[in-house]
Amino acid sequence: MFSQAELINARVPWDDDVKTVNIDFPDYISQLLLCNTPPTEEELPQVTSYLQEAIEALLDVQEGLRSPTQGDAGEPALPTNALDEVNTLSTITKKIDAARIILSPVRRIPPEIIQEITLVCCYDPFNDNLNIPLAARFPLLLCRVSSEWRNAIESYTRLWSHLRCNPGVGRDTSAFNSTIQKYVTLAATAPVHLDLVLTTLSQQYERQSERFVSRTIGLLTLGGTTQIETLSVDFGTTGIDILAPIAEEMRFGSLPDLKVLNFKAPNQSSAVTVFKKVFADTPNLKRLYLEADHSFLNFDVLPQPMMRSLEEIELKGKDLDAAQWMLLVVGCKKLRKASFSLDGRPPNFLQAIRITKLPELTTLSLNFQRGCLYSPFLPFRWIKLQRLTTLALSFNSPVLPRIPLLDDNYIPKLSRLTHLSIVTNISSGSWGINAEGEPIHRNYINTTSDGVPVTIRRILSLARKDLESLELSLTAPLPIWRAVLKIWSGEHISTSGSNHKSTAIGMKYLHLCVPAGVIIRGFAEVLAQLVERQVNHPRCKLERLKVTIGVENYDRVGIVDEAVGLLQKGLDEYVDAYDLRLEHAVQTYQYQPSLSRHRRR
């Protein structure tokens, strides 16, 4: 990686100071001082004997200096050759140092340990990757140690295959790409993990940034010397659209070994165009995170080869409607984990979609960014999920959508579901509860005979007997919460409205997001009673209870301490481990539970 001139200039021999005192080392000592290898079996006795003789000579000189002679007046005086003795003492000390350096355990460190030490020293804990300026300087510094260390480091492909590149402001693009080329050359055939970061750009360096993107990605894809396995391209939130001027000119080769791709370009209008062109040939991609400008992300963003191999996908930055989402996922037959942001507006062309199956999908997260004007289960009419175990429904609204009675048929039969999350935005500025604790939003008023709102009751019907964890974030008054908690405490709420014994007794984790006003009006006592009933059940498996307390504004922060106190007093008696976390629209405070714990009876 480094030229001979660079290595010579970088080396600072330790024995320069030794030469100034004219030490005449034996040949075997001089040769060992020129390298960093341990002495051989033949050399070891010689070095040990040399060290022992030097130590004995040092003791003799020190003894001579400690034995003063008698002066003319009978007073103690230094020997006449004291200066020579001091010089001899310095020379012997250097000999001892040289022998000890040769016998030092550091010379016996295996190359594998040296390689791991180097990797730790170059590691950037904040980026989970290697940073090019740090990693480029550090190996050069190690060249001062020895050629053995340099060879061990250069042959360590893991060190050179993890790379984080940030061109910064004003950095020479050619030199930067040259450094990347050196890295990937030393990486040889090892899988390359590359992170390109362009989050600190300004208008002044716009053209430089364009050249960096074009040359760097072109170098890596067309060079033929790398096997890129993980690639992250992050444009941050910069408002400079550096991709637009070069989108039509960029030409890239195949990336057959790419398995993980993170592409973040929320403000780049040409991001999708570049994405399709650069990653058109990625037949083995397994995991994709794509964040692009909301105006250009659509259901046809994924190339066909990519769709056939994808196992995990997360799309962010565009709210797809139900039809676009379904058209996108139907081609991903191997999909196991998926997360999408959906538009709440009703889809237009659902009838054109054929019924399909996603046989491998086990985890699904749907985030309705603009509210939801239709049943969140509408897409499940066309998509069958036989193996789904984890379902998360998130609504960017303080209330849940109203599910028409006709949509009952769309509620999927998820026989393997074990983890369910239903989240509304309790930090949106309105809890939907007036000063008297009564509901503001009408969908909470339309309840069934058991006191549970129709929407909540239908969604909670997904909580079947094998449910292990449940997360509920609701802006609802105390009567609603009391009715909803029946699903967990003793009565299961079915879609037909009939009640039977709880099938959620085996739940291990429960997370509730509750407005502080509801807690101080009696929620804490209700929850404590239900927890006591559960932990005393012989088949109870509850391991963790988490309560997130929502505060509407700063004027009401004072009620938080009261709410936390009530929860701690009621829950600490019965739950083996629980978290109390306060969420505020601006700031988050962390409350730790007390140390006392009681065993279940």
XYZ file of C-alpha atoms in Angstrom:
601
model
C 0.000 0.000 0.000
C 2.833 2.408 0.832
C 5.873 3.186 -1.311
C 9.397 2.485 -0.118
C 10.037 6.207 0.242
C 7.005 6.543 2.506
C 8.207 3.688 4.675
C 11.729 5.111 4.995
C 10.447 8.555 5.881
C 7.995 7.123 8.387
C 10.572 4.996 10.218
C 12.282 6.481 13.254
C 14.891 3.909 14.427
C 15.060 3.666 18.196
C 18.805 2.996 18.228
C 19.853 6.436 16.891
C 20.497 7.548 20.467
C 22.491 4.408 21.130
C 24.893 5.187 18.287
C 25.739 8.549 19.874
C 27.509 6.711 22.728
C 29.401 4.438 20.307
C 28.069 1.136 21.595
C 29.674 -1.834 19.916
C 26.914 -4.471 19.863
C 27.673 -8.071 18.906
C 26.415 -9.010 15.454
C 23.534 -11.138 16.774
C 22.317 -8.205 18.905
C 22.614 -5.707 16.041
C 20.683 -7.954 13.673
C 17.863 -8.505 16.156
C 17.592 -4.769 16.771
C 16.865 -4.238 13.078
C 13.688 -6.314 13.200
C 10.838 -7.115 15.525
C 11.069 -10.904 15.554
C 11.898 -12.879 18.703
C 15.329 -14.535 18.956
C 15.650 -18.074 17.653
C 16.422 -21.054 19.876
C 20.120 -20.649 19.042
C 20.083 -16.879 19.653
C 18.084 -16.949 22.885
C 20.924 -18.304 25.139
C 23.315 -15.742 23.648
C 20.980 -12.819 24.322
C 20.211 -14.084 27.838
C 23.910 -14.450 28.625
C 24.598 -11.000 27.157
C 21.915 -9.496 29.415
C 23.244 -11.279 32.508
C 26.810 -10.101 31.860
C 25.595 -6.534 31.371
C 23.652 -6.636 34.644
C 26.725 -7.942 36.536
C 28.878 -5.221 34.980
C 26.298 -2.626 35.991
C 26.397 -3.822 39.603
C 30.208 -3.606 39.667
C 30.210 -0.032 38.340
C 27.501 1.024 40.781
C 29.461 -0.514 43.650
C 32.555 1.392 42.595
C 30.678 4.670 42.529
C 29.282 3.966 45.984
C 32.782 3.382 47.478
C 34.369 6.851 47.885
C 38.161 7.283 48.264
C 39.976 9.309 50.942
C 40.876 12.848 49.952
C 43.989 14.832 51.020
C 42.173 16.165 54.073
C 40.840 12.759 54.959
C 37.374 13.573 53.627
C 35.463 11.159 51.302
C 35.965 11.934 47.614
C 34.928 10.524 44.236
C 37.389 8.276 42.472
C 39.645 9.984 39.946
C 38.001 8.039 37.096
C 34.434 8.876 38.188
C 33.528 10.517 34.865
C 34.640 7.456 32.938
C 32.639 5.271 35.309
C 29.495 7.343 34.685
C 29.933 7.015 30.915
C 30.444 3.290 31.341
C 27.289 3.120 33.438
C 25.304 4.814 30.647
C 26.697 2.443 28.039
C 25.911 -0.641 30.104
C 22.368 0.641 30.698
C 21.861 0.936 26.931
C 23.104 -2.632 26.484
C 20.651 -3.870 29.104
C 17.828 -1.958 27.413
C 18.730 -3.473 24.045
C 18.747 -7.017 25.422
C 15.463 -6.514 27.244
C 13.847 -5.118 24.089
C 14.928 -8.224 22.199
C 13.548 -10.474 24.945
C 10.335 -8.452 25.327
C 7.085 -10.469 25.138
C 5.741 -8.003 22.558
C 8.018 -9.668 20.001
C 6.229 -12.935 20.579
C 2.727 -11.559 19.917
C 1.215 -13.703 17.148
C 0.339 -11.887 13.908
C -3.334 -12.630 14.542
C -3.246 -10.650 17.811
C -1.445 -7.755 16.124
C -4.151 -7.707 13.487
C -6.940 -7.608 16.065
C -5.198 -4.816 18.001
C -4.970 -2.790 14.819
C -8.631 -3.327 14.062
C -9.643 -2.125 17.535
C -7.451 0.970 17.231
C -9.034 1.866 13.879
C -12.579 1.152 14.976
C -15.007 4.050 15.217
C -17.604 3.140 17.894
C -19.934 5.948 16.824
C -20.223 4.771 13.230
C -19.897 1.011 13.653
C -17.369 1.115 10.847
C -13.837 2.168 9.959
C -13.147 5.786 9.174
C -10.805 6.395 6.280
C -8.693 9.240 7.741
C -8.063 7.349 10.977
C -7.509 3.972 9.345
C -5.240 5.456 6.660
C -2.958 7.158 9.176
C -2.784 4.411 11.744
C -1.287 1.655 9.545
C 1.340 4.142 8.398
C 2.317 4.765 12.010
C 2.663 1.028 12.553
C 5.286 0.918 9.815
C 7.620 2.526 12.322
C 7.558 -0.657 14.360
C 8.807 -3.281 11.931
C 8.275 -4.889 8.568
C 6.806 -7.929 10.335
C 4.013 -5.837 11.793
C 3.481 -4.088 8.488
C 3.176 -7.394 6.651
C 0.758 -8.751 9.255
C -1.449 -5.691 8.943
C -1.405 -5.488 5.161
C -2.364 -9.152 4.916
C -5.343 -8.701 7.254
C -8.197 -8.399 4.771
C -10.756 -7.732 7.486
C -9.051 -4.432 8.309
C -9.201 -3.219 4.737
C -12.673 -4.514 3.915
C -14.595 -2.277 6.361
C -14.468 1.296 5.192
C -16.310 4.519 5.972
C -15.757 7.306 3.442
C -16.640 10.924 4.044
C -15.189 13.323 1.445
C -15.703 16.271 3.751
C -15.375 19.834 2.568
C -12.456 20.841 0.383
C -10.856 17.398 0.246
C -9.109 16.411 -2.966
C -11.369 13.926 -4.733
C -8.601 12.197 -6.711
C -6.497 11.558 -3.624
C -9.540 10.337 -1.761
C -10.429 7.830 -4.475
C -6.797 6.759 -4.617
C -6.975 5.885 -0.933
C -10.144 3.889 -1.506
C -8.440 1.999 -4.327
C -5.566 1.086 -2.004
C -8.018 -0.200 0.558
C -10.019 -2.355 -1.809
C -6.824 -3.717 -3.369
C -5.624 -4.922 0.024
C -9.085 -6.294 0.723
C -8.406 -8.789 -2.075
C -11.326 -11.224 -2.238
C -12.747 -10.415 1.201
C -16.330 -9.097 1.297
C -16.215 -5.294 1.280
C -18.400 -3.261 3.640
C -18.516 0.323 2.401
C -20.194 3.369 3.940
C -20.325 6.548 1.827
C -21.344 9.599 3.856
C -22.185 12.923 2.233
C -23.972 14.720 5.042
C -21.671 17.742 5.455
C -21.857 19.205 1.957
C -22.434 22.845 1.068
C -23.248 24.704 -2.122
C -19.628 25.797 -2.452
C -18.467 22.219 -2.965
C -21.376 20.989 -5.058
C -19.313 20.121 -8.154
C -16.693 18.382 -6.030
C -19.423 16.260 -4.464
C -20.754 15.278 -7.871
C -17.302 14.109 -8.944
C -16.861 12.202 -5.708
C -20.118 10.277 -6.089
C -19.542 9.474 -9.746
C -15.901 8.419 -9.448
C -16.191 6.551 -6.182
C -19.176 4.378 -7.022
C -17.887 3.892 -10.566
C -14.493 2.859 -9.233
C -16.006 0.318 -6.876
C -18.474 -1.199 -9.315
C -16.337 -1.243 -12.436
C -12.948 -1.919 -10.882
C -13.501 -5.653 -10.735
C -11.266 -5.956 -7.667
C -13.903 -5.868 -4.973
C -16.769 -7.928 -3.723
C -19.084 -5.379 -2.143
C -21.295 -7.193 0.338
C -22.634 -4.241 2.348
C -23.101 -0.741 0.951
C -24.486 2.351 2.660
C -24.925 5.649 0.811
C -26.093 8.498 3.039
C -26.814 11.980 1.674
C -28.278 13.115 4.977
C -30.734 15.977 4.922
C -28.662 18.303 2.758
C -30.778 20.344 0.370
C -28.207 20.132 -2.428
C -29.375 17.790 -5.170
C -25.937 16.610 -6.252
C -27.294 13.551 -8.068
C -29.437 15.421 -10.599
C -26.600 16.757 -12.851
C -24.918 13.364 -13.162
C -27.898 10.992 -13.065
C -27.989 10.446 -16.841
C -24.217 10.091 -17.191
C -23.607 7.506 -14.511
C -22.875 3.983 -15.730
C -22.255 1.132 -13.360
C -21.412 -2.516 -13.453
C -22.984 -5.508 -11.778
C -22.999 -6.000 -8.013
C -23.527 -9.758 -7.780
C -22.199 -10.030 -4.211
C -24.196 -7.175 -2.692
C -26.354 -8.492 0.156
C -27.135 -5.408 2.289
C -27.975 -1.965 0.893
C -28.821 1.253 2.758
C -29.640 4.151 0.428
C -30.617 7.403 2.158
C -31.360 10.368 -0.099
C -34.510 12.065 1.216
C -33.877 15.387 -0.566
C -32.408 14.099 -3.832
C -34.955 14.361 -6.633
C -32.907 12.004 -8.830
C -32.342 9.438 -6.103
C -34.774 6.870 -7.488
C -33.399 7.254 -11.036
C -29.869 6.689 -9.790
C -31.020 3.882 -7.514
C -32.619 1.956 -10.370
C -29.585 2.435 -12.596
C -26.867 1.673 -10.062
C -28.571 -1.320 -8.500
C -30.341 -2.771 -11.513
C -28.195 -5.895 -11.358
C -28.197 -7.023 -7.728
C -29.494 -10.589 -7.967
C -28.412 -11.598 -4.453
C -29.545 -8.606 -2.395
C -31.091 -9.765 0.886
C -31.737 -6.592 2.897
C -32.767 -3.127 1.671
C -33.346 0.191 3.409
C -34.469 2.922 1.005
C -35.238 6.497 1.972
C -35.934 8.741 -1.015
C -37.778 11.886 -2.050
C -41.493 11.328 -1.507
C -42.376 12.569 -5.002
C -40.418 9.893 -6.830
C -40.722 6.742 -4.748
C -43.318 4.423 -6.248
C -44.324 0.786 -6.442
C -41.990 0.141 -9.424
C -38.868 1.386 -7.638
C -37.441 -2.116 -7.150
C -35.712 -3.828 -10.096
C -36.997 -7.305 -10.834
C -33.749 -9.156 -9.930
C -33.775 -7.407 -6.565
C -37.402 -8.307 -5.845
C -36.757 -11.978 -6.442
C -33.995 -12.149 -3.809
C -35.102 -9.676 -1.104
C -35.695 -11.052 2.379
C -35.903 -7.791 4.363
C -37.106 -4.368 3.203
C -37.834 -0.976 4.756
C -39.134 1.899 2.636
C -39.225 5.363 4.147
C -39.943 8.833 2.835
C -43.033 8.105 0.770
C -46.491 7.143 1.894
C -47.537 4.413 -0.516
C -51.232 3.777 -0.836
C -52.526 0.270 -0.258
C -52.523 -0.634 -3.953
C -48.927 0.528 -4.511
C -47.777 -1.348 -1.444
C -49.405 -4.566 -2.577
C -48.035 -4.271 -6.122
C -44.585 -3.792 -4.651
C -44.574 -6.743 -2.277
C -46.303 -9.341 -4.441
C -43.076 -9.877 -6.370
C -41.018 -10.429 -3.209
C -41.786 -14.079 -2.586
C -38.821 -14.564 -0.225
C -39.673 -11.598 1.985
C -39.352 -12.367 5.709
C -39.383 -8.894 7.279
C -40.976 -5.706 5.909
C -41.668 -2.135 7.027
C -43.621 0.452 5.012
C -45.111 3.920 5.372
C -48.636 3.962 3.976
C -50.893 6.780 2.863
C -54.205 6.873 4.683
C -56.184 7.764 1.555
C -58.302 4.992 0.036
C -56.608 3.190 -2.894
C -57.965 3.555 -6.415
C -57.319 0.321 -8.291
C -57.455 -2.533 -5.818
C -59.611 -4.648 -8.120
C -56.679 -5.005 -10.526
C -54.598 -6.788 -7.888
C -54.626 -10.532 -7.788
C -54.690 -12.477 -4.546
C -51.189 -13.555 -3.614
C -49.290 -15.209 -0.790
C -46.156 -14.196 1.066
C -45.283 -17.581 2.537
C -42.040 -16.497 4.245
C -43.136 -13.177 5.798
C -42.922 -13.295 9.604
C -42.581 -9.610 10.589
C -44.652 -6.735 9.196
C -44.721 -3.073 10.228
C -47.225 -0.620 8.702
C -46.954 3.068 9.539
C -49.918 5.207 8.486
C -48.370 8.659 8.265
C -51.351 10.797 7.259
C -54.054 9.130 9.248
C -56.061 6.235 7.932
C -59.364 6.732 6.125
C -59.889 3.026 5.488
C -59.509 -0.205 7.377
C -55.827 -0.941 8.072
C -56.663 -4.550 7.281
C -57.896 -3.803 3.772
C -54.654 -4.975 2.081
C -54.979 -8.352 3.773
C -57.926 -9.117 1.542
C -55.465 -9.736 -1.299
C -52.351 -10.814 0.605
C -52.269 -14.014 2.636
C -49.800 -14.232 5.520
C -49.560 -17.794 6.748
C -46.435 -17.409 8.916
C -46.753 -13.889 10.335
C -45.622 -13.796 13.973
C -45.048 -10.054 14.519
C -47.423 -7.274 13.454
C -46.970 -3.556 14.227
C -49.620 -0.986 13.289
C -48.613 2.635 13.830
C -50.886 5.634 13.275
C -49.549 9.186 13.118
C -52.676 10.407 14.844
C -53.908 10.455 18.448
C -56.817 8.189 17.509
C -57.289 4.876 15.773
C -59.090 4.692 12.421
C -62.718 3.667 12.322
C -63.158 0.214 10.850
C -66.470 -0.161 8.999
C -68.539 -3.166 9.932
C -68.188 -4.515 6.393
C -64.410 -4.672 6.833
C -64.646 -7.455 9.405
C -63.935 -9.883 6.599
C -60.563 -8.217 6.002
C -59.257 -8.934 9.488
C -56.671 -11.633 8.831
C -56.544 -14.988 10.518
C -53.071 -14.884 12.020
C -52.837 -18.178 13.822
C -49.090 -17.820 14.496
C -49.108 -14.244 15.795
C -47.042 -13.847 18.981
C -46.154 -10.122 19.017
C -48.718 -7.365 18.435
C -48.167 -3.592 18.545
C -50.933 -0.986 18.157
C -49.564 2.549 18.471
C -51.197 5.948 18.145
C -49.244 9.189 18.376
C -49.706 10.250 21.983
C -47.146 13.034 21.427
C -49.181 14.774 18.737
C -50.291 17.541 21.097
C -53.799 16.351 21.964
C -54.721 13.356 24.059
C -58.352 13.438 22.975
C -59.474 13.889 26.593
C -61.044 17.012 28.076
C -60.511 18.443 31.554
C -63.113 16.074 33.012
C -61.380 13.048 31.540
C -64.047 12.460 28.913
C -63.196 11.479 25.312
C -63.136 14.108 22.586
C -62.879 11.830 19.560
C -66.056 10.073 18.461
C -64.453 6.764 17.613
C -63.941 6.191 21.329
C -67.602 6.898 22.066
C -68.866 4.173 19.718
C -68.359 1.251 22.063
C -69.854 -2.199 22.276
C -71.739 -3.616 25.227
C -68.493 -4.580 26.947
C -67.262 -0.975 26.895
C -64.560 -1.443 24.263
C -64.582 0.768 21.142
C -65.417 -1.125 17.972
C -62.091 -0.279 16.326
C -60.022 -1.381 19.304
C -62.047 -4.545 19.798
C -61.519 -5.654 16.209
C -57.804 -4.991 16.244
C -57.354 -6.727 19.582
C -59.050 -9.777 18.144
C -55.628 -10.533 16.676
C -54.353 -11.280 20.193
C -54.700 -15.030 20.160
C -53.751 -17.629 22.708
C -50.054 -17.743 21.817
C -49.502 -13.990 22.152
C -46.263 -13.288 24.048
C -46.051 -9.499 23.885
C -48.547 -6.697 23.425
C -47.955 -2.960 22.980
C -50.882 -0.552 23.274
C -50.593 3.201 22.803
C -54.045 4.746 23.104
C -55.466 8.189 23.769
C -58.481 6.981 25.709
C -60.186 7.716 29.044
C -60.116 5.376 32.018
C -63.316 3.388 31.205
C -61.892 2.492 27.807
C -58.583 1.382 29.306
C -60.354 -0.673 31.950
C -62.318 -2.505 29.263
C -59.321 -2.973 26.980
C -57.179 -4.465 29.740
C -59.685 -7.263 30.174
C -58.055 -8.980 27.224
C -54.954 -9.404 29.313
C -56.331 -9.771 32.807
C -59.103 -12.289 32.592
C -61.412 -12.040 29.618
C -60.555 -12.289 25.960
C -62.465 -10.027 23.579
C -63.445 -11.802 20.389
C -64.683 -10.316 17.122
C -68.189 -11.536 17.839
C -68.299 -9.755 21.179
C -68.555 -12.981 23.199
C -66.263 -13.430 26.176
C -64.345 -16.468 27.277
C -61.453 -17.204 29.605
C -58.248 -15.295 28.914
C -55.882 -16.752 26.366
C -53.267 -14.047 27.056
C -52.196 -15.529 30.393
C -48.888 -16.622 28.833
C -47.900 -13.085 27.843
C -44.300 -12.188 28.770
C -44.188 -8.497 27.875
C -46.777 -5.726 28.075
C -46.129 -2.119 27.021
C -48.792 0.516 27.655
C -48.594 4.158 26.504
C -51.029 6.170 28.615
C -51.649 9.917 29.083
C -50.647 11.100 32.558
C -54.128 12.495 33.191
C -55.639 9.035 32.821
C -53.117 7.539 35.236
C -53.910 9.905 38.095
C -57.651 9.400 37.580
C -57.470 5.760 38.583
C -55.532 3.896 35.874
C -52.656 3.096 38.247
C -54.969 1.355 40.705
C -56.741 -0.586 37.957
C -53.458 -1.717 36.429
C -52.031 -2.714 39.815
C -55.077 -4.869 40.532
C -54.824 -6.568 37.160
C -51.093 -7.171 37.580
C -51.688 -8.711 40.995
C -54.305 -11.022 39.537
C -51.952 -12.064 36.754
C -48.787 -12.698 38.762
C -50.721 -14.841 41.207
C -51.953 -17.056 38.396
C -50.031 -20.372 38.362
C -49.448 -20.161 34.604
C -48.485 -16.486 34.496
C -45.318 -15.778 32.487
C -45.188 -11.988 32.748
C -41.558 -10.871 32.787
C -41.668 -7.204 31.886
C -44.168 -4.367 32.120
C -43.412 -1.014 30.536
C -45.525 2.108 31.015
C -44.917 5.181 28.878
C -46.466 8.297 30.390
C -47.599 10.977 27.979
C -47.709 14.662 28.929
C -49.611 17.076 26.730
C -47.675 20.268 27.496
C -45.306 21.870 29.967
C -48.169 23.136 32.138
C -49.084 19.556 33.007
C -45.589 18.231 33.704
C -46.302 18.568 37.415
C -48.724 15.654 37.321
C -46.029 13.301 36.062
C -44.377 12.765 39.432
C -47.753 11.913 40.900
C -48.449 9.456 38.075
C -45.046 7.794 38.428
C -45.462 7.522 42.182
C -48.828 5.839 41.814
C -47.470 3.354 39.287
C -44.419 2.502 41.366
C -46.486 2.052 44.500
C -48.955 -0.218 42.780
C -46.651 -2.232 40.533
C -43.470 -2.719 42.516
C -45.172 -5.205 44.791
C -46.070 -7.653 42.059
C -43.867 -7.409 38.981
C -40.420 -8.981 38.860
C -39.049 -6.370 36.456
C -40.603 -3.362 34.811
C -39.631 -0.087 33.186
C -41.138 3.326 33.771
C -40.416 5.745 31.006
C -41.755 9.261 30.694
C -42.221 10.539 27.162
C -42.662 14.225 26.539
C -43.195 15.951 23.212
C -39.852 17.732 23.712
C -37.843 15.765 26.255
C -37.615 12.253 27.639
C -36.959 11.458 31.297
C -35.970 8.030 32.565
C -37.361 6.618 35.790
C -35.745 3.539 37.295
C -37.802 1.072 39.357
C -36.869 0.530 42.980
C -34.600 -2.348 43.886
C -37.115 -4.281 45.988
C -38.723 -7.248 44.284
C -41.192 -9.854 45.541
C -41.411 -13.388 44.290
C -44.677 -14.548 42.836
C -46.754 -16.589 45.161
